[in-house]
Amino acid sequence: MAAPSFDMACDDISAFQETLRIMRKIDDNIVHSLNTTIPTASFAEKDKATDQCKDLYSQLLQSYEKREKAIKNCVDLKSKHVQSLKDKRTQDNDNFELLKDLRKAQTQFRLMQNELNIEEVLKDRSLKVFYERCRFYYKPSDLKI
């Protein structure tokens, strides 16, 4: 269940959040994925469960890396845009349209930054669920729970 490839729409906050929602499907469905791929202990074939846990962990890491990179890219772009508007604002202090654009850009910037916090929460939750189900079959050395 690899995350699909998406181009982030950094200018449109609604499209940005919708793309993230789609990219986060793997986290939303982790319990279902684990329940359907990892059998209960009494029916588990250790080798099969180990391979499935390794595969799922790899998919999770790829998804986290792709999302974090996309979010940080948009945060950087929006940060530069905000700074540009601030510079223009210092030159033209009486321009209310510019002030309105600056406030809108700052709001979008904060919303995008907030997505990094949401990523951390989702990552922690998913990795805890992963660990609970896969700990007997596969323990990644870099997993800190």
mmCIF file of C-alpha atoms in Angstrom:
data_model
loop_
_atom_site.group_PDB
_atom_site.id
_atom_site.type_symbol
_atom_site.label_atom_id
_atom_site.label_comp_id
_atom_site.label_asym_id
_atom_site.label_seq_id
_atom_site.Cartn_x
_atom_site.Cartn_y
_atom_site.Cartn_z
ATOM 1 C CA MET A 1 0.000 0.000 0.000
ATOM 2 C CA ALA A 2 2.606 2.488 -1.138
ATOM 3 C CA ALA A 3 1.746 6.157 -1.090
ATOM 4 C CA PRO A 4 0.924 7.522 -4.515
ATOM 5 C CA SER A 5 3.071 10.213 -6.051
ATOM 6 C CA PHE A 6 1.604 13.711 -5.772
ATOM 7 C CA ASP A 7 2.705 17.206 -6.624
ATOM 8 C CA MET A 8 1.908 19.515 -3.755
ATOM 9 C CA ALA A 9 -0.207 22.550 -4.517
ATOM 10 C CA CYS A 10 1.543 24.984 -2.208
ATOM 11 C CA ASP A 11 -0.459 28.027 -3.323
ATOM 12 C CA ASP A 12 -3.870 26.560 -2.515
ATOM 13 C CA ILE A 13 -4.164 25.539 1.145
ATOM 14 C CA SER A 14 -7.275 23.434 0.518
ATOM 15 C CA ALA A 15 -5.561 21.470 -2.262
ATOM 16 C CA PHE A 16 -2.468 21.172 -0.062
ATOM 17 C CA GLN A 17 -4.467 19.673 2.801
ATOM 18 C CA GLU A 18 -6.458 17.392 0.473
ATOM 19 C CA THR A 19 -3.248 16.038 -1.057
ATOM 20 C CA LEU A 20 -1.892 15.350 2.434
ATOM 21 C CA ARG A 21 -5.135 13.611 3.388
ATOM 22 C CA ILE A 22 -4.745 11.281 0.418
ATOM 23 C CA MET A 23 -1.062 10.723 1.145
ATOM 24 C CA ARG A 24 -1.910 9.808 4.752
ATOM 25 C CA LYS A 25 -4.137 6.872 3.757
ATOM 26 C CA ILE A 26 -1.455 4.398 4.853
ATOM 27 C CA ASP A 27 -1.579 5.818 8.387
ATOM 28 C CA ASP A 28 -5.365 5.952 8.433
ATOM 29 C CA ASN A 29 -5.602 2.317 7.364
ATOM 30 C CA ILE A 30 -2.711 0.861 9.352
ATOM 31 C CA VAL A 31 -4.888 -1.105 11.765
ATOM 32 C CA HIS A 32 -6.847 -2.598 8.885
ATOM 33 C CA SER A 33 -3.623 -3.367 6.991
ATOM 34 C CA LEU A 34 -2.130 -5.094 9.999
ATOM 35 C CA ASN A 35 -5.306 -7.050 10.694
ATOM 36 C CA THR A 36 -5.542 -8.323 7.128
ATOM 37 C CA THR A 37 -1.866 -9.071 6.552
ATOM 38 C CA ILE A 38 -0.633 -10.223 9.958
ATOM 39 C CA PRO A 39 -2.565 -13.216 11.238
ATOM 40 C CA THR A 40 -3.207 -13.833 14.895
ATOM 41 C CA ALA A 41 -0.416 -15.533 16.820
ATOM 42 C CA SER A 42 -2.038 -18.958 16.624
ATOM 43 C CA PHE A 43 -2.228 -18.839 12.808
ATOM 44 C CA ALA A 44 0.944 -16.934 12.088
ATOM 45 C CA GLU A 45 3.696 -18.269 9.925
ATOM 46 C CA LYS A 46 6.684 -16.444 11.360
ATOM 47 C CA ASP A 47 8.501 -16.006 8.046
ATOM 48 C CA LYS A 48 5.443 -14.666 6.239
ATOM 49 C CA ALA A 49 4.567 -12.294 9.087
ATOM 50 C CA THR A 50 8.178 -11.078 9.262
ATOM 51 C CA ASP A 51 8.218 -10.282 5.553
ATOM 52 C CA GLN A 52 4.875 -8.507 5.749
ATOM 53 C CA CYS A 53 5.986 -6.431 8.724
ATOM 54 C CA LYS A 54 9.232 -5.491 6.975
ATOM 55 C CA ASP A 55 7.303 -4.480 3.873
ATOM 56 C CA LEU A 56 4.800 -2.402 5.819
ATOM 57 C CA TYR A 57 7.562 -0.679 7.795
ATOM 58 C CA SER A 58 9.349 0.170 4.570
ATOM 59 C CA GLN A 59 6.129 1.615 3.129
ATOM 60 C CA LEU A 60 5.568 3.674 6.271
ATOM 61 C CA LEU A 61 9.084 5.138 6.157
ATOM 62 C CA GLN A 62 8.766 5.994 2.462
ATOM 63 C CA SER A 63 5.430 7.661 3.109
ATOM 64 C CA TYR A 64 6.812 9.702 6.025
ATOM 65 C CA GLU A 65 9.828 10.828 4.028
ATOM 66 C CA LYS A 66 7.748 11.821 0.985
ATOM 67 C CA ARG A 67 5.198 13.745 3.042
ATOM 68 C CA GLU A 68 7.759 15.519 5.198
ATOM 69 C CA LYS A 69 9.739 16.560 2.139
ATOM 70 C CA ALA A 70 6.587 17.862 0.411
ATOM 71 C CA ILE A 71 5.422 19.775 3.491
ATOM 72 C CA LYS A 72 8.841 21.318 4.133
ATOM 73 C CA ASN A 73 9.066 22.354 0.482
ATOM 74 C CA CYS A 74 5.726 24.168 0.734
ATOM 75 C CA VAL A 75 6.686 25.729 4.079
ATOM 76 C CA ASP A 76 9.903 27.032 2.523
ATOM 77 C CA LEU A 77 8.073 28.429 -0.502
ATOM 78 C CA LYS A 78 5.435 30.088 1.657
ATOM 79 C CA SER A 79 8.105 31.466 3.997
ATOM 80 C CA LYS A 80 9.860 33.134 1.062
ATOM 81 C CA HIS A 81 6.537 34.510 -0.152
ATOM 82 C CA VAL A 82 5.748 35.945 3.294
ATOM 83 C CA GLN A 83 9.204 37.511 3.503
ATOM 84 C CA SER A 84 8.757 39.034 0.056
ATOM 85 C CA LEU A 85 5.423 40.534 1.087
ATOM 86 C CA LYS A 86 6.972 41.871 4.307
ATOM 87 C CA ASP A 87 9.718 43.544 2.297
ATOM 88 C CA LYS A 88 7.145 45.133 -0.006
ATOM 89 C CA ARG A 89 5.111 46.186 3.023
ATOM 90 C CA THR A 90 8.041 48.092 4.535
ATOM 91 C CA GLN A 91 8.374 50.028 1.286
ATOM 92 C CA ASP A 92 4.649 50.755 0.962
ATOM 93 C CA ASN A 93 3.218 50.975 4.473
ATOM 94 C CA ASP A 94 -0.123 52.432 3.407
ATOM 95 C CA ASN A 95 -1.098 49.707 0.937
ATOM 96 C CA PHE A 96 -3.992 47.830 2.580
ATOM 97 C CA GLU A 97 -4.224 45.267 -0.258
ATOM 98 C CA LEU A 98 -0.629 44.332 0.447
ATOM 99 C CA LEU A 99 -1.397 44.029 4.154
ATOM 100 C CA LYS A 100 -4.353 41.790 3.363
ATOM 101 C CA ASP A 101 -2.175 39.597 1.109
ATOM 102 C CA LEU A 102 0.508 39.435 3.794
ATOM 103 C CA ARG A 103 -1.934 38.299 6.485
ATOM 104 C CA LYS A 104 -3.408 35.675 4.167
ATOM 105 C CA ALA A 105 0.083 34.379 3.322
ATOM 106 C CA GLN A 106 1.040 34.308 7.012
ATOM 107 C CA THR A 107 -2.093 32.301 7.846
ATOM 108 C CA GLN A 108 -1.326 29.802 5.087
ATOM 109 C CA PHE A 109 2.272 29.597 6.327
ATOM 110 C CA ARG A 110 1.123 28.779 9.878
ATOM 111 C CA LEU A 111 -1.328 26.151 8.592
ATOM 112 C CA MET A 112 1.457 24.494 6.615
ATOM 113 C CA GLN A 113 3.783 24.581 9.602
ATOM 114 C CA ASN A 114 1.036 22.982 11.668
ATOM 115 C CA GLU A 115 1.000 20.067 9.221
ATOM 116 C CA LEU A 116 4.529 19.187 10.386
ATOM 117 C CA ASN A 117 3.162 18.785 13.932
ATOM 118 C CA ILE A 118 0.300 16.685 12.626
ATOM 119 C CA GLU A 119 2.849 14.512 10.821
ATOM 120 C CA GLU A 120 4.655 13.822 14.083
ATOM 121 C CA VAL A 121 1.437 12.801 15.826
ATOM 122 C CA LEU A 122 0.414 10.512 12.956
ATOM 123 C CA LYS A 123 3.871 9.000 12.759
ATOM 124 C CA ASP A 124 3.971 8.261 16.492
ATOM 125 C CA ARG A 125 0.490 6.732 16.458
ATOM 126 C CA SER A 126 1.159 4.555 13.426
ATOM 127 C CA LEU A 127 4.530 3.349 14.667
ATOM 128 C CA LYS A 128 3.044 2.411 18.049
ATOM 129 C CA VAL A 129 0.335 0.374 16.336
ATOM 130 C CA PHE A 130 2.945 -1.183 14.052
ATOM 131 C CA TYR A 131 5.155 -2.076 17.006
ATOM 132 C CA GLU A 132 2.276 -3.628 18.957
ATOM 133 C CA ARG A 133 1.343 -5.927 16.084
ATOM 134 C CA CYS A 134 4.772 -6.678 14.590
ATOM 135 C CA ARG A 135 7.049 -6.722 17.630
ATOM 136 C CA PHE A 136 7.182 -10.537 17.714
ATOM 137 C CA TYR A 137 8.016 -10.807 14.025
ATOM 138 C CA TYR A 138 10.109 -7.772 13.133
ATOM 139 C CA LYS A 139 11.853 -5.137 15.227
ATOM 140 C CA PRO A 140 13.530 -2.439 13.138
ATOM 141 C CA SER A 141 16.727 -1.204 14.730
ATOM 142 C CA ASP A 142 15.792 2.445 14.110
ATOM 143 C CA LEU A 143 12.304 2.187 15.643
ATOM 144 C CA LYS A 144 12.141 4.131 18.912
ATOM 145 C CA ILE A 145 8.944 3.378 20.852
#
